[in-house]
XYZ file of C-alpha atoms in Angstrom:
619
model
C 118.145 -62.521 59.548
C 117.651 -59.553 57.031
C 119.942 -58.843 54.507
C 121.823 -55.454 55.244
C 123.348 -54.865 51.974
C 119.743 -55.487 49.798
C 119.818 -52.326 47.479
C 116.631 -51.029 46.340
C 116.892 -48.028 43.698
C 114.456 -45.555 44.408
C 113.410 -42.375 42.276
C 112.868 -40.708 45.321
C 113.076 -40.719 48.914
C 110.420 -39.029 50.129
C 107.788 -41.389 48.532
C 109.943 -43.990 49.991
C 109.422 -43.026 53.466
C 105.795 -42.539 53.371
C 105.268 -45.857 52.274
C 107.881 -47.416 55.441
C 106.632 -45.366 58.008
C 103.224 -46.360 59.656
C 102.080 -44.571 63.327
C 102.180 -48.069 64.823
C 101.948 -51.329 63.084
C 98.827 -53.233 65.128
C 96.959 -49.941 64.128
C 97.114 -50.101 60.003
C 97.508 -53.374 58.249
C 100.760 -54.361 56.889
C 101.739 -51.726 53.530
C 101.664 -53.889 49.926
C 105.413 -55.425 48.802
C 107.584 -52.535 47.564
C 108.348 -53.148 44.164
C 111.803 -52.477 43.130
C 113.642 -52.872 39.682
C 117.360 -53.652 40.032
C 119.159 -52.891 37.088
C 122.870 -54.875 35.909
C 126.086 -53.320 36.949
C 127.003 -53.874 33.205
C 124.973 -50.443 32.352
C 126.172 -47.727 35.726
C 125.165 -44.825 33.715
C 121.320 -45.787 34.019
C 121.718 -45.941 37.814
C 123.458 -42.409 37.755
C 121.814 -39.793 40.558
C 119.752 -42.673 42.010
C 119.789 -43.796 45.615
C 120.178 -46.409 47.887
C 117.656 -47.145 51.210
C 118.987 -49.327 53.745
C 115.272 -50.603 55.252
C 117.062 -51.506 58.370
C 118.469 -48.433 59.128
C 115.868 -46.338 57.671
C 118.305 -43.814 55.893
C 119.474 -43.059 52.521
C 123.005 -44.281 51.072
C 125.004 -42.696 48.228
C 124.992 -44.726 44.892
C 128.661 -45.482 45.505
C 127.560 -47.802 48.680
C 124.963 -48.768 47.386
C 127.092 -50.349 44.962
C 129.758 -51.691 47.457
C 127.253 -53.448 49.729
C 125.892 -55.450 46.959
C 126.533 -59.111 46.810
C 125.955 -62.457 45.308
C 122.227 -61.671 45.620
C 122.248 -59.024 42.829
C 122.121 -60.702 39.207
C 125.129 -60.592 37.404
C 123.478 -59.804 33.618
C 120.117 -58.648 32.396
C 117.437 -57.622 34.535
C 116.080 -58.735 38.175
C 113.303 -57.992 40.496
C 112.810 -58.139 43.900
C 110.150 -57.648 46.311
C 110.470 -56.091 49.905
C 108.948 -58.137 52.920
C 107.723 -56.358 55.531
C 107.323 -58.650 57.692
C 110.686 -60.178 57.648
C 112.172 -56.859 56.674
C 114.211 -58.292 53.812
C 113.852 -57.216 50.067
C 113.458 -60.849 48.095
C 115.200 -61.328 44.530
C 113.225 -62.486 41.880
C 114.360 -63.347 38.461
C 110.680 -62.330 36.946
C 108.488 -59.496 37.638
C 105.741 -60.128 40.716
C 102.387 -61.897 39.524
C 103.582 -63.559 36.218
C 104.894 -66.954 35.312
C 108.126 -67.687 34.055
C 108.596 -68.078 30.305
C 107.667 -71.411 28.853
C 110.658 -73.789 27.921
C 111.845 -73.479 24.655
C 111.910 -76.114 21.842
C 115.748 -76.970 22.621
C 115.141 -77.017 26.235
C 112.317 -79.297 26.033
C 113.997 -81.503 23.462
C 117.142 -81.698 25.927
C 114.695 -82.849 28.977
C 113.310 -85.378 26.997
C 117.148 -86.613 26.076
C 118.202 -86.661 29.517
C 115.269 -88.748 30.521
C 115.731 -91.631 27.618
C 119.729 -91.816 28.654
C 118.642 -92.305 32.377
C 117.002 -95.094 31.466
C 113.139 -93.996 32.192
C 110.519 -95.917 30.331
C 106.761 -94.548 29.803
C 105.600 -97.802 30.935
C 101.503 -98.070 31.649
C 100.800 -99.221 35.494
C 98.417 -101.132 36.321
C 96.890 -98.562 39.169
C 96.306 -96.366 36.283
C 93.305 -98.404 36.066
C 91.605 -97.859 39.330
C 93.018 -93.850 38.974
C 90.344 -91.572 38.437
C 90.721 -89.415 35.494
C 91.112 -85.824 35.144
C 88.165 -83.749 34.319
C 88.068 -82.302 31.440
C 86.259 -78.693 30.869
C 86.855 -75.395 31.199
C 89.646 -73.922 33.598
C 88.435 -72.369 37.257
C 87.439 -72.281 40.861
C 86.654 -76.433 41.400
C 82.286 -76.619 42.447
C 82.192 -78.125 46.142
C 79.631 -81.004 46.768
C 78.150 -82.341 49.708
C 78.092 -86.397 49.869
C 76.173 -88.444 52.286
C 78.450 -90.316 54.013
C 75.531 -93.485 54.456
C 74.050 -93.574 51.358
C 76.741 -91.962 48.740
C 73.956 -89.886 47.265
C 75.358 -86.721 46.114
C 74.235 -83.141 46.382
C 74.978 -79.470 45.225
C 74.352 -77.664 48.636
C 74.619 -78.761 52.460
C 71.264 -80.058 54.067
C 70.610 -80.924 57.445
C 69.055 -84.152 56.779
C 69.901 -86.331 53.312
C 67.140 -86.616 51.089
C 67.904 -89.948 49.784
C 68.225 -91.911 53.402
C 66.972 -89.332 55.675
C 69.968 -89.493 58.032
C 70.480 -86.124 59.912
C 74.308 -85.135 59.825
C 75.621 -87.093 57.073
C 76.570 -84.649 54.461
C 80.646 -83.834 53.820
C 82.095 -81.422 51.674
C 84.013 -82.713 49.058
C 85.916 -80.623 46.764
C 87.618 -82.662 43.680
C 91.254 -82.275 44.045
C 91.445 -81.255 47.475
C 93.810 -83.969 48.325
C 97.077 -83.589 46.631
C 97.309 -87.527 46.451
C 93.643 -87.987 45.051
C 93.216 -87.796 41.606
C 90.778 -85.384 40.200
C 87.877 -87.017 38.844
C 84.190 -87.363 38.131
C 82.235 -89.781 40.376
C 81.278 -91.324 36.911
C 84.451 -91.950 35.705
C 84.120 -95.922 35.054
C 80.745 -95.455 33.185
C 82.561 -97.170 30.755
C 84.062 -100.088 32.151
C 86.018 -101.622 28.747
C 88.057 -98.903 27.140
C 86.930 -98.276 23.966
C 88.741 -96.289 21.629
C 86.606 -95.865 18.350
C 89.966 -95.091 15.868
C 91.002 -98.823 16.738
C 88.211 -100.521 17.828
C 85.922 -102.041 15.201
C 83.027 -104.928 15.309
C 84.058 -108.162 14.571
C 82.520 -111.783 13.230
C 81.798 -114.465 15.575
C 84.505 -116.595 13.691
C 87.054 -114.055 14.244
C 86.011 -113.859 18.120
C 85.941 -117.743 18.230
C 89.043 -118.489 16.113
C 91.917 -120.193 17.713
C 90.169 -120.261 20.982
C 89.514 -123.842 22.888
C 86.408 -123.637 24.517
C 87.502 -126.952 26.428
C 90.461 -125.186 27.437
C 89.677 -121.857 28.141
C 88.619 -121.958 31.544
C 91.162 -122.352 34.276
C 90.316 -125.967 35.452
C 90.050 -127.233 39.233
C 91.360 -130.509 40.091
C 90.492 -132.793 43.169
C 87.318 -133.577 44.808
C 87.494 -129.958 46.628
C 88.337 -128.212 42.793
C 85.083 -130.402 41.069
C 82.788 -129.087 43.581
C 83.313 -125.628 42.627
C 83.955 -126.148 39.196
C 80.422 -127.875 39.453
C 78.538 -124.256 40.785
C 80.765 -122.100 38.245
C 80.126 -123.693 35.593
C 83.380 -125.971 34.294
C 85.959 -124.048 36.101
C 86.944 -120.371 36.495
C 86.623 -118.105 33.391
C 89.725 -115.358 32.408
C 89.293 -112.080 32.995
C 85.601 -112.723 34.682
C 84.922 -111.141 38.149
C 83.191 -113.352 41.053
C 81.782 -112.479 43.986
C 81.536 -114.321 46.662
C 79.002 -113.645 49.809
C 77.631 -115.306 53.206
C 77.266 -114.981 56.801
C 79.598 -113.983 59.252
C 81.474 -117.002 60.241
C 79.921 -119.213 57.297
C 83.768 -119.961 55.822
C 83.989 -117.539 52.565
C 88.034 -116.965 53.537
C 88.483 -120.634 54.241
C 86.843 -121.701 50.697
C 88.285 -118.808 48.863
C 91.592 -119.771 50.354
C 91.216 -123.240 49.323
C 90.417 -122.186 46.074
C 93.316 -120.002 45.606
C 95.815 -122.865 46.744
C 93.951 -125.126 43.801
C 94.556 -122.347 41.134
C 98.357 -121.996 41.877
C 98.968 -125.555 41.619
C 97.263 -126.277 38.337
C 99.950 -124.630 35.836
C 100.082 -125.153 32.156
C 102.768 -124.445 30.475
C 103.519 -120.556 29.628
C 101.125 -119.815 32.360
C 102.085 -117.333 35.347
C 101.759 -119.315 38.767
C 101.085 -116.355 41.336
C 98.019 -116.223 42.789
C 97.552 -112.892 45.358
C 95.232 -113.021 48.256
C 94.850 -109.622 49.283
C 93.033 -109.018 52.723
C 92.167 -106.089 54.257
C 90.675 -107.462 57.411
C 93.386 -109.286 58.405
C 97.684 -109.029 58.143
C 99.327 -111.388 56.032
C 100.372 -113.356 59.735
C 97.232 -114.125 60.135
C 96.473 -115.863 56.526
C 99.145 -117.715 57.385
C 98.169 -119.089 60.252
C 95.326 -120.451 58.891
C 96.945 -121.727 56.013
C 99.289 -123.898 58.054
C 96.226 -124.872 59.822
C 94.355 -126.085 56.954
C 97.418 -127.705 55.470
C 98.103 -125.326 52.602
C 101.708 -125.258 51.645
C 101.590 -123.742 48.099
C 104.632 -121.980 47.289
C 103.179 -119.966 44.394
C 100.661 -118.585 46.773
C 101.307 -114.592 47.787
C 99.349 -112.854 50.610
C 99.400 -108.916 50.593
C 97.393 -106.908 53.262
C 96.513 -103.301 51.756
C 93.075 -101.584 51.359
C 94.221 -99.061 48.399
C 93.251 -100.539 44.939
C 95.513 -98.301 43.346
C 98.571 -99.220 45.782
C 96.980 -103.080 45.309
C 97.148 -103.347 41.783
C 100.402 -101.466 41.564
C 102.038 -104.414 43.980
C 101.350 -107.007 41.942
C 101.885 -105.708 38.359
C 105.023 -107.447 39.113
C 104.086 -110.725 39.468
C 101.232 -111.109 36.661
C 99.426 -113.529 38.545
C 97.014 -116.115 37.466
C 94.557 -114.571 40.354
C 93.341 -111.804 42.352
C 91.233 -112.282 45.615
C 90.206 -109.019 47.807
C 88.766 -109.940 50.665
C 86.667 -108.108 51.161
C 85.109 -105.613 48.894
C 83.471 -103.210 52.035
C 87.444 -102.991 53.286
C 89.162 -101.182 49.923
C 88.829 -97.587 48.809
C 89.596 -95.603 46.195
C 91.392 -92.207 46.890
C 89.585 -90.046 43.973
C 86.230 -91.213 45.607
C 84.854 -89.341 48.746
C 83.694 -91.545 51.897
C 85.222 -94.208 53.767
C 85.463 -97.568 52.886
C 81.910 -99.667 52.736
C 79.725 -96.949 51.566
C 77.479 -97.264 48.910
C 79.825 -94.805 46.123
C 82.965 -96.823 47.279
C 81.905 -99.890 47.056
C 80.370 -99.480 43.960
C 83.596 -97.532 42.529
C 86.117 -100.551 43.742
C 83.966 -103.052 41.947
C 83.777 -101.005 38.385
C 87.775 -100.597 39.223
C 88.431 -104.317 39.381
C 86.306 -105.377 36.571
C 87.613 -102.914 34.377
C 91.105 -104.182 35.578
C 89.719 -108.313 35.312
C 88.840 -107.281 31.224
C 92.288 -105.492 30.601
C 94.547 -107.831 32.215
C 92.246 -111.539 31.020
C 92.952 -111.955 35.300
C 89.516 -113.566 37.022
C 89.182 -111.305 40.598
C 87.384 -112.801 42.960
C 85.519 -110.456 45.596
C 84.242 -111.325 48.908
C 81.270 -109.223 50.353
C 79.702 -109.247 53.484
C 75.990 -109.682 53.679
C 73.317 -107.395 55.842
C 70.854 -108.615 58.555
C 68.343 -109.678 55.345
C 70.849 -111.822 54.179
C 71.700 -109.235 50.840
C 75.241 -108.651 49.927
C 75.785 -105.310 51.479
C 76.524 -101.881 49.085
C 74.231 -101.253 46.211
C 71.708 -103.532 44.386
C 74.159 -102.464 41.461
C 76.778 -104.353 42.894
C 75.538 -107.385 41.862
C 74.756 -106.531 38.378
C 78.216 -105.381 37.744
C 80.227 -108.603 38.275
C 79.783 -111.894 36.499
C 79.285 -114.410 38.795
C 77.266 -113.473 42.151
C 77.755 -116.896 44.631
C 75.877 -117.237 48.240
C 77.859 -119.834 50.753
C 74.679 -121.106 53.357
C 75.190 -122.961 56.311
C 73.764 -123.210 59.894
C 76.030 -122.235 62.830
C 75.283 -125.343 64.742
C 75.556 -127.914 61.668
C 78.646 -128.791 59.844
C 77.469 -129.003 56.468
C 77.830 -125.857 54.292
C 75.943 -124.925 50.772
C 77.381 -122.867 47.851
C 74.703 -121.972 45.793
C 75.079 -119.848 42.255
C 72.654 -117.259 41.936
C 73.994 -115.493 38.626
C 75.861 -116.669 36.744
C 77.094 -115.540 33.103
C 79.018 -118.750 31.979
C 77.216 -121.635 33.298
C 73.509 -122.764 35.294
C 72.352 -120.978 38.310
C 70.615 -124.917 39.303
C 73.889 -126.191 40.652
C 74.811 -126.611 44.334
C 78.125 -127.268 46.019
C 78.122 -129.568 48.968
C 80.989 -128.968 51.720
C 81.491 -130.241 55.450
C 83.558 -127.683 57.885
C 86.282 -129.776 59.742
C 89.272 -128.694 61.494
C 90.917 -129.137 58.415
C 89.018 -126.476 56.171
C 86.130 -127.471 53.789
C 85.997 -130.576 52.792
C 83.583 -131.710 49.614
C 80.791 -134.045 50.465
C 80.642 -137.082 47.918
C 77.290 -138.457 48.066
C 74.715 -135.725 49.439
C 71.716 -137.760 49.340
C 71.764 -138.972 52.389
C 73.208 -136.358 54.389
C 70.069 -135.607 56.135
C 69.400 -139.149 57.046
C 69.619 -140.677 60.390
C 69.688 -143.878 61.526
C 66.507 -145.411 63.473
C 65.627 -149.031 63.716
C 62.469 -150.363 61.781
C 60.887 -151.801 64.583
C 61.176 -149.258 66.923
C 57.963 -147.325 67.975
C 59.239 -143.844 67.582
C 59.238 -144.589 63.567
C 55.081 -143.380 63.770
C 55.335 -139.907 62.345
C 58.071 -139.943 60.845
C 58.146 -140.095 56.490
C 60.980 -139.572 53.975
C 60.839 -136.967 50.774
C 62.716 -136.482 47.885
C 63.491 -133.033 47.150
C 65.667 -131.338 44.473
C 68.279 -128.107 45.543
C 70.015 -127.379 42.286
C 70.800 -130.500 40.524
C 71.081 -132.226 44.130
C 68.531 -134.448 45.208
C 68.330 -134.857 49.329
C 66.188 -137.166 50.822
C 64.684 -135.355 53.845
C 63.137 -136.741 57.127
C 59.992 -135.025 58.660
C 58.679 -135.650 61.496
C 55.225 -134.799 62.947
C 53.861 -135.388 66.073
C 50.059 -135.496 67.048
C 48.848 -134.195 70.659
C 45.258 -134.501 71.508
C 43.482 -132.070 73.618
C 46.703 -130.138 74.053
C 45.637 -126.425 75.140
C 48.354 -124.674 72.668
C 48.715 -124.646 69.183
C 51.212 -126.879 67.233
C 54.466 -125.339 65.996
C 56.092 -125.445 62.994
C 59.937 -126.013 62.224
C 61.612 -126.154 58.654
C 58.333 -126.165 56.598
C 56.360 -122.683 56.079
C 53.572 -122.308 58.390
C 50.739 -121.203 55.850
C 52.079 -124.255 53.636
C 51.783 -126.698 56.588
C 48.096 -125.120 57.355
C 46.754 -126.153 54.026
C 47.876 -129.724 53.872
C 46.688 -129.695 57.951
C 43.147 -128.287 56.395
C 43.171 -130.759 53.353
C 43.730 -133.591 55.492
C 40.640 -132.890 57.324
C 38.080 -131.876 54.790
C 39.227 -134.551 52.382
C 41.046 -137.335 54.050
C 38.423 -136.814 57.316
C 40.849 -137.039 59.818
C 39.555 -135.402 63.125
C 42.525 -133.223 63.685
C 40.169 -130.545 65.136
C 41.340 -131.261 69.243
C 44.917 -132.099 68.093
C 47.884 -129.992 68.568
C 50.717 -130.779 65.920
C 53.836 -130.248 65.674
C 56.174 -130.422 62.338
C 60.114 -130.291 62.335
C 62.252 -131.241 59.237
C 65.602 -132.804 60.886
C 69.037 -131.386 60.371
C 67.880 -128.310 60.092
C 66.717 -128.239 56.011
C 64.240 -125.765 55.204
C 61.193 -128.024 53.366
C 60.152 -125.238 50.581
C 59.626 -127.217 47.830
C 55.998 -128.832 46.985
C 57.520 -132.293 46.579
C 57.797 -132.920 50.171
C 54.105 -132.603 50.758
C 53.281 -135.694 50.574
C 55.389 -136.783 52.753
C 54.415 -134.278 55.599
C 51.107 -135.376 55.146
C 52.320 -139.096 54.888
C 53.941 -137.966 58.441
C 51.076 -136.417 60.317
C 48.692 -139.545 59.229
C 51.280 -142.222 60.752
C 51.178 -139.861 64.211
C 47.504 -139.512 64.176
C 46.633 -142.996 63.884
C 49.557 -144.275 65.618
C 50.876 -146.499 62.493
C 54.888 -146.554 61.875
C 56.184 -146.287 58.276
C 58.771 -148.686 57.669
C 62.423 -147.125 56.741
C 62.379 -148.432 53.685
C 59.623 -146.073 51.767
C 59.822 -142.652 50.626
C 57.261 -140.181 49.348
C 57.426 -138.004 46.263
C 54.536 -135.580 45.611
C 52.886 -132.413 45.713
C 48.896 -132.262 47.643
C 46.711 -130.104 46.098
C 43.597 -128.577 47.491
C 41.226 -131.464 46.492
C 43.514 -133.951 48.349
C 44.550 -134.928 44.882
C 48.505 -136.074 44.110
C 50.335 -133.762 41.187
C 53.393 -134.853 39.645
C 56.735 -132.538 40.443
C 59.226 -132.023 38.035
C 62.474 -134.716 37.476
C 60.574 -137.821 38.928
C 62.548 -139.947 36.798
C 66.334 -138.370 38.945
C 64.329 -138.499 42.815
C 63.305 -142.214 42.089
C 66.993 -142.774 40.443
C 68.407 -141.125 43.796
C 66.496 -143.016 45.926
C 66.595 -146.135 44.751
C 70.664 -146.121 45.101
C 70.205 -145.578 48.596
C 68.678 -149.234 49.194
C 64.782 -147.656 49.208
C 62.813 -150.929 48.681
C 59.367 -148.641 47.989
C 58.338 -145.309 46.855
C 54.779 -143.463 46.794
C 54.244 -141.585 44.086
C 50.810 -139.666 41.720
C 49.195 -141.972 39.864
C 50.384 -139.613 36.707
C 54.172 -140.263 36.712
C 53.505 -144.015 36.716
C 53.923 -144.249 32.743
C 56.828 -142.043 32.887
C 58.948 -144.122 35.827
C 58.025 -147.443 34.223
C 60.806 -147.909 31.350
C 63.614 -146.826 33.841
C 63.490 -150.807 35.464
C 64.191 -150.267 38.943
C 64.829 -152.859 41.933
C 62.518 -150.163 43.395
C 58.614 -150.777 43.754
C 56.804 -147.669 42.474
C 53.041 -147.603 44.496
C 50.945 -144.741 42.830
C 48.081 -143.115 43.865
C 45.642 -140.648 42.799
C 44.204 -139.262 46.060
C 45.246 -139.139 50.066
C 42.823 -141.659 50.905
C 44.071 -143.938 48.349
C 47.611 -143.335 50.148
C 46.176 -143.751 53.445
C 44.776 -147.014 52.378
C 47.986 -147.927 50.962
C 49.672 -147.492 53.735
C 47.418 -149.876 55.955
C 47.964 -152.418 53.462
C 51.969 -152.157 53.886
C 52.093 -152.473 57.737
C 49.712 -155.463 57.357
């Protein structure tokens, strides 16, 4: 409701009412506020022969009720100001004149603010989402520039286009205006160019001894125990490094939550002493219920474990300031966002923005984060090829759908060898680690049975594992279709096919064959060529190779047998699982003599020579 008893003084009332009255109001826009200047009843003589307009009546008072209908609205010292609305009809009191901002605190006032806050108690503490908040922009003071961000790519632009330039989708482009959102912070999408704060006043280089003083190298890393924790520890190097970030990717359905769960249960139970215990999974796939569930199913009853489901980092890290933990595990890195950063979460610029976030959190805090990422149809972690130069560690977890056996593979890492492999079986029971991986691709056949012809063994190194690896080949005369080709590459398989022709002059011409490697191993190494051709002889002629020889050696276009790097570790491998005999070139028999094996080493220069070699064993 309007105030009746609002007092304007006016120098005159005929300027007054041309201002009020309009010939209808839809006709002429609304007039500007009516300034008025209200002056204290502590000085009556400067309001002398002025008077009063009542806005609601539309009629002129005498100063003496215009001084009786005042009330509490009307200052009681010094000057006010007060503007009339027309829409409401109301004149509004102001302690400062219209357009101009009320007087800066003084020094006493300030100082008093400050006072109150340090007796309430309120510390300046740092957070920990300070981190992940974007910072302000600095620069001169004005209207904030709009761009226009693809919403597939991330690519950025100064003006809308129909179609992005970068990825050539068509309708892609948002606005985004920096500061639009009252809970973003204002920031530059480059804002963690610098991922370690630097500040150059206290900052200085340092010697190598003062880096390395006082520090344990055999102690630094946070160790893994248990058959489970030495597998890993194996692919990272020694154990997980402070303050490094790790990322973690594989197929949908592989088992990166399982292992990283696993992992995370190892890591809180392996305190030393003056060492925080928390380790937080954070999930933003999946509620904390969930996590649960499959941590009772896998047996995990770690009470220093914490699951939090969020997808903010700056609400993340903010959770667990509290706790300190040991740990951080996001799973995954296409689910979290960061509010000063246009796009959802999963494009390119967020993606990219979380993982300069956490690493730049990882080196403040000495806390390892580990990431999980999903991978795209090629098999690439998905977000930007920068992704993977930005953390530390970049891990792949392999494994066929239909097999049980899964393969964690390094393929950068910073603090150890990218040649080590982890070898895991999925049970119902989570990952368990696979002690002797040699022979997990073996299968047991009988010597004397007659399926044995085409069928040869080869040593073959993944990493620092060696797996001996049946092939199998079968040999179809006159068949009408070509042969096919399963675990070996085709073009590789059509040169040792062509070698064994021109060189060994078997008539494969009118045969149809057919090459599988069992289990499900793809054969890409050299080393097994021998035995593939060892395979497709023994179908051809119809000769079984006894179980108890293996083949090590690459065929090279002359049908000559090279030598393959680590002979000495196949032959060491093989001979520990019982092998009685192994084929090798004629040119790694000085180097496999002083190692004294119950094995029987049988080189030979040539394919006929192995041929031959073979005849003489059956006999």
């Amino acid at each position: 409701m309007p105030h009746p008893s609002a007092a304007a003084m006016l120098p005159s009332p005929s300027s007054l009412l041309r201002l009020l009255r309009r010939p209808h109001p839809r006709l002429l826009p609304p007039p500007p506020p009516l300034l008025t200047r209200f002056l204290s009843s502590s000085s009556p003589g400067d309001a002398a022969g002025w008077a009063s307009y009542d806005p609601l009546t539309d009629s002129l008072a005498p100063p003496a009720a215009a001084a009786a209908a005042s009330d509490s609205e009307a200052p009681a010292e010094g000057e006010a100001w007060g503007v009339f609305d027309a829409v409401t009809g109301r004149i509004v009191m102001k302690e400062h004149p219209p357009y101009s901002q009320p007087p800066p605190p003084g020094p006493d006032e300030e100082r008093s603010k400050v006072g109150r806050r340090r007796s309430a108690g309120v510390k300046d503490e740092a957070r920990w989402s300070s981190v992940a908040a974007v910072g302000k922009a600095r620069g001169k003071a004005g209207k904030e520039r709009a761009s226009y961000v693809c919403g597939n790519c991330g690519e950025g632009f100064s003006q809308w286009w129909g179609t992005c330039r970068h990825c050539e989708a068509m309708g892609t482009l948002t606005k985004y205006v920096p500061g639009s959102d009252p809970g973003a912070s204002v920031g530059s999408h480059h804002a963690f160019r610098s991922w370690i704060p630097q500040k150059s006043k206290e900052m200085v280089p340092q010697s190598l001894q003062q880096v390395t003083k006082g520090v344990d190298q055999s102690e630094w890393r946070i160790p893994l125990s248990g058959n489970f924790g030495m597998e890993i520890a194996r692919v990272l190097g020694g154990g997980v490094v402070p303050g490094s970030l790790i990322l973690v990717g594989g197929d949908p359905g592989v088992g990166k939550s399982s292992l990283i769960l696993q992992l995370a249960s190892i890591m809180s139970e392996n305190i030393g002493a003056g060492e925080s215990s928390a380790v937080v999974y954070v999930s933003g796939e999946e509620s904390i219920e969930q996590i649960g569930n499959r941590a009772d199913r896998m047996s995990i009853k770690s009470r220093n474990l914490y699951l939090y489901s969020s997808t903010d980092i700056e609400d993340i890290l903010d959770k667990i300031q509290p706790l300190s933990p040991r740990a951080l595990i996001i799973d995954s890195i296409q689910t979290v966002y960061l509010r000063g950063f246009a796009g959802s979460a999963g494009n390119m610029t967020q993606v990219k923005e979380c993982t300069s976030a956490l690493l730049r959190f990882a080196k403040l805090t000495n806390i390892p984060v580990i990431l999980i990422g999903h991978v795209t149809k090629t098999g690439d972690i998905a977000g930007p090829r920068l992704l993977e130069h930005i953390v530390d560690v970049v891990l792949y977890m392999e494994g066929e759908r239909c097999l049980s056996h899964r393969l964690l593979r390094s393929v950068k890492n910073r603090f150890g060898s990218t040649d080590e492999l982890g070898v895991f079986e999925m049970s119902g029971y989570g990952l368990q680690p696979v002690l002797n991986p040699t022979e997990m691709f073996l299968t047991e056949h009988d010597s004397d049975s007659e399926i044995l012809a085409g069928l040869a063994v080869a040593v073959v190194l993944d990493g620092s594992r060696t797996f001996a690896i049946e092939v199998q080949a079968l040999c179809v005369s006159g068949s009408p279709r070509n042969g096919e080709v399963v675990g070996i590459p085709r073009n590789r398989a059509d040169i040792i096919i062509s070698v064994l022709m021109k060189q060994a002059g078997l008539k494969l011409q009118d045969n149809a064959v057919f090459l599988n490697v069992v289990s499900g191993f793809m054969l890409t190494e050299t080393a097994g060529d021998l035995a593939i051709a060892a395979s497709i002889c023994s179908s051809f002629l119809e000769y079984p190779i006894p179980n108890d020889i293996a083949f090590i050696g690459e065929v090279g276009l002359g049908g000559e047998l090279r030598t393959v790097p680590r002979m000495d570790k196949r032959v060491l491998a093989i001979a520990k699982l019982g092998y009685k005999k192994c084929v090798v070139p004629k040119t790694s028999e000085k180097l496999l003599r002083p190692l004294n094996l119950e094995l029987e080493i049988l080189p030979c220069s040539n394919l006929k020579e192995v041929i031959n070699t073979m005849m003489l064993v059956l006999t």
